[in-house]
Coordinates of C-alpha atoms in Angstrom, one line a residue:
M1 CA -0.5 -49.4 -60.3
A2 CA -3.9 -50.7 -59.1
N3 CA -2.4 -51.8 -55.7
K4 CA -0.7 -48.5 -55.5
Y5 CA -4.0 -46.6 -56.1
N6 CA -5.8 -48.7 -53.6
S7 CA -3.2 -48.1 -51.0
G8 CA -3.3 -44.4 -51.4
D9 CA -7.1 -44.3 -51.2
S10 CA -6.9 -46.4 -48.0
R11 CA -4.6 -43.9 -46.4
T12 CA -6.9 -40.9 -47.6
R13 CA -9.9 -42.6 -45.9
S14 CA -7.9 -43.2 -42.7
S15 CA -6.9 -39.6 -42.5
V16 CA -10.4 -38.5 -43.0
S17 CA -11.5 -40.7 -40.2
I18 CA -9.0 -39.4 -37.9
F19 CA -10.1 -35.8 -38.6
I20 CA -13.7 -36.7 -38.1
V21 CA -13.0 -38.4 -34.8
A22 CA -10.9 -35.5 -33.7
G23 CA -13.6 -33.1 -34.6
L24 CA -16.3 -35.0 -32.7
C25 CA -14.0 -35.1 -29.7
C26 CA -13.5 -31.4 -29.8
F27 CA -17.3 -30.7 -30.3
F28 CA -18.2 -32.9 -27.3
Y29 CA -15.6 -31.4 -25.2
L30 CA -16.9 -27.8 -26.0
L31 CA -20.5 -29.0 -25.5
G32 CA -19.6 -30.2 -22.1
A33 CA -18.0 -27.1 -21.1
W34 CA -20.9 -25.1 -22.4
Q35 CA -23.3 -27.0 -20.4
R36 CA -21.2 -26.7 -17.2
S37 CA -21.0 -22.9 -17.7
G38 CA -24.7 -22.4 -17.2
F39 CA -25.4 -20.9 -20.6
G40 CA -28.0 -23.6 -21.2
K41 CA -30.1 -22.2 -18.4
G42 CA -31.3 -19.1 -20.2
D43 CA -28.5 -16.6 -19.9
S44 CA -28.9 -15.2 -23.5
I45 CA -27.9 -11.8 -22.4
A46 CA -24.6 -12.9 -21.0
L47 CA -24.0 -14.8 -24.1
E48 CA -24.6 -11.9 -26.3
M49 CA -22.2 -9.8 -24.1
T50 CA -19.4 -12.6 -24.7
K51 CA -20.0 -12.4 -28.5
S52 CA -19.7 -8.7 -28.5
G53 CA -15.8 -8.8 -28.6
A54 CA -13.1 -7.3 -26.5
D55 CA -15.4 -4.7 -24.7
C56 CA -17.7 -7.4 -23.2
N57 CA -17.1 -5.9 -19.7
I58 CA -18.6 -2.5 -20.6
L59 CA -22.2 -1.5 -20.6
P60 CA -22.4 1.2 -23.2
N61 CA -26.1 1.6 -23.2
L62 CA -26.7 1.6 -19.4
N63 CA -26.5 5.1 -18.0
F64 CA -25.3 5.4 -14.4
E65 CA -25.3 9.3 -14.4
T66 CA -28.1 11.2 -12.6
H67 CA -30.4 13.5 -14.5
H68 CA -32.2 14.9 -11.4
G69 CA -35.8 14.6 -12.8
G70 CA -38.1 14.4 -15.7
E71 CA -40.5 11.8 -16.9
A72 CA -40.5 10.1 -20.2
G73 CA -41.4 6.6 -21.6
I74 CA -44.0 4.0 -20.5
I75 CA -42.9 0.8 -18.8
D76 CA -42.6 -2.0 -21.4
D77 CA -44.8 -4.7 -20.0
S78 CA -45.2 -6.5 -23.4
D79 CA -43.9 -9.8 -21.9
S80 CA -47.1 -11.1 -20.3
K81 CA -45.1 -13.3 -18.1
V82 CA -43.4 -10.5 -16.3
T83 CA -45.1 -9.2 -13.2
V84 CA -45.5 -5.6 -13.5
Y85 CA -45.3 -3.9 -10.0
K86 CA -47.3 -0.8 -9.6
P87 CA -46.5 2.3 -7.6
C88 CA -47.9 2.4 -3.9
D89 CA -50.1 5.3 -2.9
P90 CA -48.2 8.5 -2.4
K91 CA -49.0 8.4 1.4
Y92 CA -46.3 5.6 1.5
T93 CA -43.5 8.0 0.4
D94 CA -41.7 7.7 3.6
Y95 CA -42.8 4.2 4.7
T96 CA -40.7 2.3 7.2
P97 CA -42.2 -1.1 7.4
C98 CA -40.6 -2.2 10.7
Q99 CA -40.9 1.2 12.3
D100 CA -44.4 2.1 11.1
Q101 CA -45.9 4.9 13.4
G102 CA -49.4 3.4 13.4
R103 CA -48.2 -0.1 14.4
A104 CA -45.8 1.4 17.0
M105 CA -48.6 2.8 18.9
T106 CA -50.2 -0.5 19.5
F107 CA -47.1 -1.7 21.7
P108 CA -46.3 -0.8 25.3
R109 CA -44.5 2.5 25.9
E110 CA -42.4 1.3 28.7
N111 CA -38.7 0.9 28.1
M112 CA -39.2 2.3 24.5
I113 CA -40.7 -1.0 23.4
Y114 CA -43.0 0.8 20.9
R115 CA -40.0 2.4 19.1
E116 CA -38.3 -1.0 18.6
R117 CA -38.6 -2.9 15.4
H118 CA -42.1 -4.4 14.8
C119 CA -42.4 -5.7 11.2
P120 CA -45.7 -6.2 9.4
P121 CA -47.2 -9.7 9.2
E122 CA -47.2 -11.3 5.7
E123 CA -50.7 -10.3 4.9
E124 CA -50.0 -6.6 5.6
K125 CA -46.8 -6.4 3.4
L126 CA -46.9 -3.9 0.6
H127 CA -46.3 -5.4 -3.0
C128 CA -45.8 -2.2 -4.7
L129 CA -43.1 0.3 -5.5
I130 CA -42.5 3.1 -2.8
P131 CA -42.9 6.4 -4.9
A132 CA -40.5 9.4 -4.5
P133 CA -42.0 12.6 -3.5
K134 CA -42.8 15.2 -6.3
G135 CA -39.7 17.3 -7.1
Y136 CA -37.3 14.7 -5.7
V137 CA -33.7 15.4 -6.9
T138 CA -30.4 13.5 -6.4
P139 CA -28.6 14.7 -3.3
F140 CA -25.7 17.0 -3.5
P141 CA -22.3 15.4 -3.8
W142 CA -20.2 15.2 -0.7
P143 CA -19.0 17.5 1.0
K144 CA -21.8 19.9 0.0
S145 CA -24.3 17.4 1.0
R146 CA -22.9 17.6 4.7
D147 CA -24.4 21.2 4.8
Y148 CA -27.3 21.2 2.3
V149 CA -30.3 18.9 1.7
P150 CA -32.9 19.5 -1.0
Y151 CA -36.2 20.4 0.7
A152 CA -38.2 18.3 -1.8
N153 CA -36.4 15.2 -0.6
A154 CA -37.4 15.5 3.0
P155 CA -40.0 18.2 3.2
Y156 CA -40.4 18.4 7.0
K157 CA -39.8 21.9 8.6
S158 CA -40.7 20.8 12.3
L159 CA -37.1 20.6 13.4
T160 CA -36.3 24.1 12.0
V161 CA -38.7 25.5 14.5
E162 CA -38.2 23.1 17.5
K163 CA -34.4 23.2 17.2
A164 CA -34.0 26.7 16.0
I165 CA -31.8 28.1 18.9
Q166 CA -29.7 25.0 18.9
N167 CA -28.5 25.5 15.3
W168 CA -29.5 22.0 14.0
I169 CA -31.2 22.9 10.8
Q170 CA -32.4 25.9 8.9
Y171 CA -34.8 26.3 6.0
E172 CA -33.4 28.5 3.2
G173 CA -35.4 28.6 0.0
N174 CA -35.5 25.2 -1.6
V175 CA -32.9 23.6 0.7
F176 CA -32.3 22.8 4.3
R177 CA -29.0 24.1 5.6
F178 CA -27.2 22.3 8.4
P179 CA -24.8 24.8 10.2
G180 CA -23.3 21.9 12.2
G181 CA -24.8 22.8 15.6
G182 CA -26.4 20.5 18.1
T183 CA -28.1 20.7 21.5
Q184 CA -24.8 20.4 23.3
F185 CA -22.7 22.2 20.6
P186 CA -24.6 25.3 19.4
Q187 CA -21.2 26.8 18.3
G188 CA -20.7 23.9 16.0
A189 CA -19.6 20.3 15.9
D190 CA -16.0 21.1 14.9
K191 CA -15.4 23.1 18.1
Y192 CA -17.0 20.4 20.2
I193 CA -14.9 17.7 18.6
D194 CA -11.8 19.8 19.3
Q195 CA -12.6 19.7 23.0
L196 CA -13.0 15.8 22.7
A197 CA -9.7 15.5 20.9
S198 CA -7.9 17.2 23.7
V199 CA -8.6 14.1 25.7
I200 CA -9.3 11.3 23.1
P201 CA -6.6 10.4 20.5
I202 CA -8.8 11.2 17.4
A203 CA -6.1 12.3 15.2
N204 CA -3.7 9.4 15.1
G205 CA -5.9 6.6 13.9
T206 CA -6.5 4.9 17.3
V207 CA -10.1 6.0 17.2
R208 CA -11.7 5.0 13.8
T209 CA -15.2 3.5 14.5
A210 CA -17.7 5.5 16.7
L211 CA -21.3 5.0 17.9
D212 CA -23.6 7.9 18.3
T213 CA -26.7 7.1 20.4
G214 CA -29.6 9.3 20.0
C215 CA -27.9 11.2 17.0
G216 CA -30.3 13.9 15.9
V217 CA -29.3 14.9 12.5
A218 CA -25.9 13.3 12.9
S219 CA -23.8 16.4 12.7
W220 CA -21.3 14.9 15.1
G221 CA -20.7 12.0 12.7
A222 CA -20.7 14.4 9.7
Y223 CA -17.8 16.4 11.2
L224 CA -15.9 13.5 12.3
W225 CA -15.6 12.3 8.7
K226 CA -12.8 14.8 7.8
R227 CA -10.8 13.5 10.8
N228 CA -11.0 9.9 9.3
V229 CA -13.5 8.6 11.9
I230 CA -16.7 6.9 10.8
A231 CA -19.7 7.0 12.9
M232 CA -22.7 4.7 13.1
S233 CA -25.4 6.9 14.2
F234 CA -28.9 5.9 15.4
A235 CA -32.1 7.6 16.5
P236 CA -35.7 6.5 16.8
R237 CA -38.4 7.4 14.4
D238 CA -40.2 9.7 16.8
S239 CA -41.7 13.2 17.0
H240 CA -38.4 14.5 15.7
E241 CA -39.6 13.9 12.2
A242 CA -37.1 12.4 9.8
Q243 CA -33.8 13.0 11.8
V244 CA -32.3 9.9 10.5
Q245 CA -33.7 10.6 7.0
F246 CA -31.9 13.9 7.2
A247 CA -28.6 12.2 8.3
L248 CA -28.7 9.9 5.3
E249 CA -29.6 12.7 2.8
R250 CA -26.5 14.4 4.2
G251 CA -24.3 11.4 3.3
V252 CA -23.8 10.4 6.9
P253 CA -24.2 6.7 8.0
A254 CA -27.3 6.3 10.2
V255 CA -30.1 3.9 11.0
I256 CA -33.4 4.0 12.8
G257 CA -32.9 2.6 16.2
V258 CA -33.3 2.9 20.0
L259 CA -32.0 1.7 23.3
G260 CA -35.0 -0.2 24.6
T261 CA -35.2 -3.9 25.6
V262 CA -33.3 -5.5 22.7
K263 CA -29.6 -5.6 22.2
M264 CA -28.1 -3.3 19.6
P265 CA -27.5 -5.0 16.2
Y266 CA -23.8 -4.7 16.5
P267 CA -21.0 -7.1 17.6
S268 CA -19.0 -7.1 20.9
R269 CA -15.9 -4.9 21.1
A270 CA -16.8 -3.2 17.8
F271 CA -16.5 0.5 18.6
D272 CA -13.4 2.7 19.5
M273 CA -15.7 5.4 20.9
A274 CA -19.4 5.7 22.0
H275 CA -21.1 9.1 22.3
C276 CA -24.2 10.5 23.9
S277 CA -24.8 14.3 23.5
R278 CA -28.0 15.0 25.6
C279 CA -29.6 11.9 24.0
L280 CA -32.1 11.6 26.7
I281 CA -31.2 8.0 27.5
P282 CA -31.7 7.1 31.3
W283 CA -28.2 5.5 31.7
G284 CA -28.6 4.9 35.4
I285 CA -31.9 3.0 35.3
N286 CA -32.1 -0.8 35.8
D287 CA -28.7 -1.2 37.4
G288 CA -27.1 0.6 34.4
L289 CA -28.6 -1.8 31.8
Y290 CA -27.9 0.5 28.9
M291 CA -24.4 1.3 30.1
K292 CA -23.7 -2.5 30.1
E293 CA -24.9 -2.7 26.6
V294 CA -22.6 0.2 25.5
D295 CA -19.9 -1.7 27.4
R296 CA -20.5 -4.8 25.3
V297 CA -20.0 -3.0 21.9
L298 CA -17.2 -0.8 23.2
R299 CA -13.6 -2.4 22.7
P300 CA -11.1 -2.4 25.6
G301 CA -9.3 1.0 25.5
G302 CA -12.3 2.6 23.9
Y303 CA -13.9 5.8 25.1
W304 CA -17.4 6.8 26.3
V305 CA -18.4 10.4 26.0
L306 CA -21.5 11.8 27.9
S307 CA -22.3 15.5 27.5
G308 CA -25.4 17.2 28.9
P309 CA -27.5 16.2 31.9
P310 CA -26.5 15.2 34.5
I311 CA -23.0 16.2 33.8
N312 CA -22.1 19.5 35.8
W313 CA -25.5 19.5 37.4
K314 CA -24.3 21.8 40.2
T315 CA -24.1 24.7 37.7
N316 CA -27.0 23.9 35.4
Y317 CA -29.8 22.4 37.4
R318 CA -31.7 25.6 37.2
A319 CA -31.3 25.9 33.5
W320 CA -32.4 22.3 33.0
Q321 CA -35.4 23.0 35.3
R322 CA -34.7 19.7 37.3
P323 CA -34.3 19.3 41.1
K324 CA -30.5 19.1 41.9
E325 CA -31.1 16.2 44.1
E326 CA -32.4 14.1 41.2
L327 CA -29.5 15.2 39.0
Q328 CA -27.0 14.3 41.7
E329 CA -28.5 10.9 42.1
E330 CA -28.5 10.3 38.4
Q331 CA -24.8 11.1 38.1
R332 CA -24.0 9.0 41.2
K333 CA -25.5 5.9 39.6
I334 CA -23.7 6.5 36.4
E335 CA -20.3 6.9 38.1
D336 CA -21.1 3.6 40.1
V337 CA -21.9 1.6 37.1
A338 CA -18.7 3.1 35.3
K339 CA -16.6 1.7 38.1
L340 CA -18.2 -1.6 37.9
L341 CA -17.4 -1.8 34.2
C342 CA -13.8 -0.8 34.8
W343 CA -14.3 2.5 33.0
V344 CA -11.7 5.1 34.2
K345 CA -12.9 8.9 34.1
K346 CA -10.4 10.7 32.0
S347 CA -12.0 14.1 32.0
E348 CA -14.9 16.2 33.1
Q349 CA -14.9 19.7 31.7
G350 CA -18.1 21.8 31.7
E351 CA -20.9 19.5 30.5
I352 CA -18.6 16.9 28.9
A353 CA -17.3 13.7 30.7
V354 CA -15.1 11.2 29.1
W355 CA -14.5 7.6 30.4
Q356 CA -12.0 5.0 29.0
K357 CA -12.6 1.2 29.3
T358 CA -9.6 -0.4 30.8
M359 CA -7.5 -2.8 28.7
D360 CA -6.4 -4.7 31.9
S361 CA -8.7 -7.6 31.6
A362 CA -7.3 -9.8 34.3
S363 CA -7.7 -7.1 37.1
C364 CA -11.0 -6.0 35.8
R365 CA -12.4 -9.6 35.9
A366 CA -11.0 -10.1 39.5
K367 CA -12.7 -6.8 40.5
Q368 CA -16.0 -7.7 39.0
E369 CA -16.1 -11.2 40.4
S370 CA -15.2 -9.8 44.0
S371 CA -18.2 -7.5 43.8
G372 CA -20.6 -10.4 43.0
V373 CA -21.8 -8.9 39.6
A374 CA -23.3 -11.3 37.0
L375 CA -21.2 -11.9 34.0
C376 CA -22.7 -12.8 30.6
K377 CA -22.0 -16.0 28.8
P378 CA -19.0 -15.2 26.5
E379 CA -20.7 -17.0 23.5
D380 CA -23.7 -14.7 23.7
A381 CA -21.7 -11.6 23.2
D382 CA -22.4 -11.5 19.4
D383 CA -25.8 -13.2 19.5
V384 CA -28.0 -10.1 19.3
W385 CA -30.6 -10.3 16.7
Y386 CA -34.0 -9.8 18.6
K387 CA -32.3 -10.9 21.8
K388 CA -33.1 -9.1 25.1
M389 CA -30.5 -7.1 26.9
E390 CA -29.4 -8.9 30.0
P391 CA -28.4 -7.5 33.4
C392 CA -24.9 -8.8 33.1
I393 CA -21.4 -7.6 32.0
T394 CA -19.9 -9.0 28.9
P395 CA -16.5 -10.5 29.9
Y396 CA -13.3 -9.8 27.8
N397 CA -12.5 -12.2 25.1
N398 CA -9.2 -13.5 24.1
D399 CA -9.2 -12.1 20.6
G400 CA -6.1 -9.8 20.9
V401 CA -8.0 -6.6 21.2
A402 CA -7.4 -6.3 25.0
S403 CA -3.7 -6.8 24.5
G404 CA -3.5 -3.8 22.0
D405 CA -3.1 -5.9 18.7
L406 CA -5.5 -3.5 17.0
K407 CA -3.6 -1.3 14.4
P408 CA -4.3 2.3 13.8
F409 CA -6.4 3.3 10.8
P410 CA -5.7 3.1 7.9
E411 CA -3.2 0.4 8.5
R412 CA -5.9 -1.8 10.1
L413 CA -7.9 -1.9 6.9
Y414 CA -5.6 -4.7 5.5
A415 CA -3.7 -5.9 8.6
V416 CA -4.9 -9.2 9.8
P417 CA -7.7 -8.5 12.2
P418 CA -7.2 -10.0 15.8
R419 CA -10.4 -12.1 15.4
I420 CA -8.8 -13.7 12.4
A421 CA -5.2 -14.1 14.0
S422 CA -6.6 -15.6 17.2
G423 CA -8.8 -18.0 15.4
S424 CA -12.1 -16.6 16.9
V425 CA -13.9 -17.1 13.5
P426 CA -14.1 -21.0 13.2
G427 CA -12.7 -22.3 10.0
V428 CA -11.1 -19.2 8.8
S429 CA -7.3 -19.1 8.5
V430 CA -5.1 -16.0 8.0
E431 CA -4.4 -17.4 4.4
A432 CA -8.1 -17.7 3.6
Y433 CA -8.8 -14.3 4.8
Q434 CA -6.0 -12.7 2.7
E435 CA -7.2 -14.8 -0.4
D436 CA -10.7 -13.3 0.2
N437 CA -9.2 -9.7 0.1
K438 CA -7.3 -10.6 -3.1
Q439 CA -10.5 -11.9 -4.7
W440 CA -12.5 -8.7 -3.8
K441 CA -9.8 -6.4 -5.2
K442 CA -10.3 -8.3 -8.4
H443 CA -14.0 -8.2 -8.3
V444 CA -14.1 -4.3 -7.6
N445 CA -11.6 -3.7 -10.4
A446 CA -14.1 -5.5 -12.6
Y447 CA -17.0 -3.4 -11.3
R448 CA -15.0 -0.3 -12.2
K449 CA -14.9 -1.4 -15.8
I450 CA -18.6 -2.0 -15.7
N451 CA -19.5 1.2 -13.9
K452 CA -16.8 3.7 -14.5
I453 CA -18.3 6.3 -12.0
I454 CA -18.5 3.7 -9.1
D455 CA -16.0 5.7 -6.9
S456 CA -16.2 9.0 -8.6
G457 CA -18.4 10.5 -5.8
R458 CA -21.6 9.9 -7.7
Y459 CA -22.4 7.2 -5.1
R460 CA -22.0 8.4 -1.4
N461 CA -24.1 5.9 0.6
I462 CA -23.3 2.3 -0.4
M463 CA -24.7 -0.9 0.9
D464 CA -23.2 -4.4 0.8
M465 CA -26.1 -6.7 1.6
N466 CA -23.8 -9.8 2.3
A467 CA -20.5 -8.4 3.3
G468 CA -18.5 -11.4 4.4
F469 CA -15.1 -10.0 5.7
G470 CA -15.7 -6.5 4.3
G471 CA -13.5 -7.1 1.2
F472 CA -15.8 -5.2 -1.2
A473 CA -15.8 -2.1 1.1
A474 CA -12.1 -2.3 1.8
A475 CA -11.4 -2.4 -2.0
L476 CA -13.7 0.5 -2.6
H477 CA -12.5 2.6 0.3
S478 CA -12.4 6.2 -0.5
P479 CA -13.2 9.5 1.3
K480 CA -15.9 10.1 -1.3
L481 CA -18.1 7.1 0.1
W482 CA -19.0 4.8 2.8
V483 CA -20.3 1.4 2.8
M484 CA -22.9 -0.1 5.3
N485 CA -21.6 -3.8 5.6
V486 CA -24.5 -6.0 6.3
V487 CA -24.0 -9.5 7.7
P488 CA -27.1 -11.6 7.3
T489 CA -28.4 -13.3 10.6
I490 CA -28.3 -16.6 8.7
A491 CA -24.8 -16.2 7.2
E492 CA -22.6 -19.2 7.5
K493 CA -20.0 -17.3 9.5
N494 CA -20.5 -14.4 11.9
T495 CA -18.0 -11.9 10.4
L496 CA -19.2 -8.6 11.5
G497 CA -16.7 -8.2 14.3
V498 CA -13.9 -8.7 11.8
I499 CA -15.4 -5.9 9.6
Y500 CA -15.2 -3.6 12.6
Q501 CA -11.7 -4.5 13.4
R502 CA -10.9 -3.4 9.9
G503 CA -12.0 0.1 10.7
L504 CA -15.3 -0.3 8.7
I505 CA -18.9 -0.2 9.9
G506 CA -21.9 -2.5 9.5
I507 CA -25.0 -4.2 11.0
Y508 CA -26.6 -7.5 11.5
H509 CA -29.9 -7.9 9.5
D510 CA -32.3 -10.5 8.2
W511 CA -33.2 -9.8 4.6
C512 CA -36.6 -11.6 5.1
E513 CA -37.5 -8.3 6.8
A514 CA -37.3 -4.6 6.0
F515 CA -34.1 -2.7 6.8
S516 CA -34.1 0.0 9.6
T517 CA -33.9 2.9 7.2
Y518 CA -36.1 5.4 5.3
P519 CA -36.9 5.0 1.6
R520 CA -34.3 6.2 -1.0
T521 CA -31.4 6.4 1.4
Y522 CA -28.8 4.4 -0.6
D523 CA -27.0 5.3 -3.9
L524 CA -25.7 1.8 -4.8
I525 CA -26.6 -1.6 -3.4
H526 CA -24.2 -4.6 -3.9
A527 CA -25.5 -8.1 -3.2
N528 CA -23.1 -11.0 -3.4
R529 CA -25.0 -14.3 -3.5
V530 CA -27.8 -12.9 -1.3
F531 CA -30.6 -14.6 -3.4
S532 CA -28.8 -18.0 -3.2
L533 CA -28.5 -17.6 0.7
Y534 CA -32.2 -16.8 1.0
K535 CA -33.4 -19.1 -1.8
D536 CA -35.4 -21.4 0.7
K537 CA -35.9 -18.6 3.4
C538 CA -38.1 -16.0 1.8
D539 CA -39.6 -14.7 -1.5
F540 CA -37.2 -13.1 -3.9
E541 CA -40.0 -10.5 -4.4
D542 CA -39.9 -9.2 -0.9
I543 CA -36.0 -8.9 -1.0
L544 CA -36.2 -7.0 -4.3
L545 CA -39.1 -4.7 -3.2
E546 CA -37.1 -3.8 -0.1
M547 CA -34.0 -3.1 -2.3
D548 CA -36.1 -0.9 -4.4
R549 CA -37.5 0.9 -1.2
I550 CA -34.1 1.9 0.0
L551 CA -32.6 2.7 -3.4
R552 CA -32.6 6.4 -4.7
P553 CA -34.1 7.0 -8.2
E554 CA -31.2 6.7 -10.6
G555 CA -29.3 4.5 -8.1
A556 CA -27.6 1.2 -9.2
I557 CA -27.8 -2.3 -8.0
M558 CA -25.0 -4.9 -8.6
L559 CA -25.8 -8.5 -8.0
R560 CA -23.3 -11.4 -8.1
D561 CA -24.8 -14.9 -8.0
E562 CA -25.3 -18.2 -9.9
V563 CA -26.8 -17.7 -13.4
D564 CA -30.1 -19.7 -12.7
V565 CA -30.8 -17.5 -9.6
L566 CA -30.0 -14.3 -11.5
V567 CA -32.3 -15.3 -14.4
K568 CA -35.2 -15.5 -11.9
V569 CA -34.2 -12.1 -10.4
K570 CA -33.8 -10.5 -13.8
K571 CA -37.3 -11.4 -14.7
M572 CA -38.7 -9.7 -11.6
I573 CA -36.6 -6.6 -12.0
G574 CA -38.1 -6.3 -15.5
G575 CA -41.3 -5.4 -14.0
M576 CA -39.9 -2.9 -11.5
R577 CA -38.9 0.2 -13.6
Y578 CA -35.2 -0.6 -14.1
D579 CA -32.8 -0.6 -17.0
F580 CA -30.6 -3.8 -16.5
K581 CA -28.0 -6.1 -18.1
M582 CA -26.6 -9.4 -17.1
M583 CA -23.0 -10.2 -18.0
D584 CA -20.3 -12.7 -17.4
H585 CA -18.0 -13.1 -14.5
E586 CA -14.7 -11.3 -14.9
D587 CA -13.0 -14.7 -15.5
G588 CA -15.0 -15.5 -18.4
P589 CA -18.1 -17.2 -19.8
L590 CA -17.2 -20.6 -18.5
V591 CA -17.8 -19.5 -14.8
P592 CA -21.5 -20.2 -13.8
E593 CA -21.4 -17.1 -11.6
K594 CA -22.7 -14.0 -13.3
I595 CA -23.2 -10.3 -12.6
L596 CA -26.5 -8.4 -13.0
V597 CA -26.4 -4.7 -13.1
A598 CA -29.5 -2.5 -12.9
V599 CA -30.1 1.3 -12.8
K600 CA -33.4 2.5 -11.2
Q601 CA -35.4 4.8 -13.4
Y602 CA -36.4 8.2 -12.3
W603 CA -40.2 8.4 -11.5
V604 CA -42.2 10.1 -8.6
G605 CA -45.6 9.7 -6.9
N606 CA -48.7 10.0 -9.0
S607 CA -46.7 9.2 -12.0
T608 CA -47.4 6.4 -14.6
S609 CA -44.1 7.0 -16.5
A610 CA -40.5 6.7 -15.9
Q611 CA -37.4 8.1 -17.3

C-alpha cells in the first residue's frame, strides 16, 4: 500500500510539473508577442480600445459632425509636459507662409519670380495656431458649395467689383454667389465647355485630368466636375484677392501657383487637357518656354485650349485696346512653337483655339531633331521641385502612353497604369501594385468603421500627405469628394505619374515647408507614415502646425504610423485644440502600426476657448 501511495503521489507531482512548465511556456510566448506588438511603448489608449470588446474599431465619443460655431470649454493643459500651442494674432488669419505678400515684394518682379514660393527661414516661422475669422462656418456641402460661399469664410469683396461685368462672383447678403461666369465665358462655364466638347472628347472618359493655368475662381474646373473631369487649377496670390481661396471654399481643387521660372510641381505626361482662358500668361516669350513646360506635363494625344488674346485678334484688337501688329506677332510666335512641339491645331472658333499633341512620337522626334531644337534629358522630366524651367523640349517616353495604352475613365482607376506595366517605376511589379490596391481597400474599409461619415459628403476637400500609388484616393473615390494626392519629394519612389494615369490628381511637396494653399482649405487630412518618413528631416511640430493651418475647424486627421512615432505625435496634438484617440491596426493589437484619429475643435480669432 505504501508503495502504491508513493507511486500515485509521484505521478501527481509529475503532472503538476508539466502544467507549470506548460504555463510558463505560454506566459513567455504571450509576453514576447506583447513586446513585439509595441504595447510596451506607451500605447495605453490602443490597449484600452482592445479591451473594450467587439466594437474596438468604433470611436463612440469622437464627434465627426460639424456644429458650425459656438465656443465652450477651456483647453485642458493639466499635463505640464504637454506644450500648449497658443493662437496666432488674428492678422495671420489668411497667412500663406511660402506666398507671403510682404516677403514676395523683396524679390525681383521679372518673370514673376516674386510670385513663386519663398518660404520663411527657421527664425521667422510661426509656432502658433492660425485662427479662423470670426463668424467662420463649415462650407456648404457639394454641389451647393459650387455656387455659394459663406461671406465670413473669405470676407473679400474686391472681385465682386473688379469682375462685376464678367459674372465671376456676386455678393448677396451673408454669402458670395458664383454664377459660373468668367472673363471668356460671361454666359457661363457650361456653355463654354459645350463649345470645347464639340472638339474635345470630354464625354467618353478619354479626357479625365485637366490643368487650368491662371484659374481665377476656378469656375471652369467647378463645371467640369459633373462631366467626370477633374481639374487641377492654379493662380498666384496677387491683386485678385483670395481667388484660390474662393476655389477651395467652393470645393474645387486648386493651389497657389504661377508660371514663372520654376517647373510646375507635376510629373511629365500627366494631364489629358491644359487650359488658359485669358490667363495673361505670355506664351510666346523666351522661345515659347511656358508652352514647352505645358508640353512637358501634357500627355501624347492631350489637348491645349487657349481662349482670349491673341486668338481672333483681327476682330477684337480694338476691344482689347492693343495694336493689331503686336497681337498678330504674339499669335505667330504661339503657332510656330506649337508646330515645333508637334501640336496639331484642331479648331479655331471665335476666341477659342484648340491644339492636340501628336501621339506619333517617332515622326515628331525626327522633325524636332531636323529643326535643331534642344531636347531635355529624359531622366529630368519628373525632377521638378525648385528646378528651373529649361529652354528644351521634353522627349516622349516609352511608358505606353504614346501608343494609346491609357484606358478611359473610370476604367483607368483600377487598370494597370502604363508606367507600372512598362516597368518605368523601378522595383514595382504589376503584382506589387495590385497588392497595394488590395491593402488600401482594406484600410479604407477600416476607416469607414472608425469614421462613418468619411464618404457621406461631409468631407469634400481631402488630402493624402503621402499618397504612394493613390490607393487611398482610389478606394475612397466618389462624386462627393476629391483627394489631393501629395507625393513627398523625399519619398522612396516617384509615383505621382502613376497617380495621374489612374485619373487622379496630385502634386509634389516637401513637408518640411508650408503647402501652397490658404488656411482652412481641407476637410480631412490622411497621413500614412509621413512622420516616420520625416523623422530625421524636420521637426514634427512644424508638420503638425502646417496640418492644423490647412485643416478646417471641425475637420479630421487620420494618421497611420508606428506606435512609438504616434505616441510623440499624440502628445503634441494634445496641446493643439483637438479631440483625439489612438487605436489598433485593423488586423489587431499585435501589429505595431497604429491609427491616430483627431478632430479639430471649433474656435476663432480672439478666442481663448474652443468647442
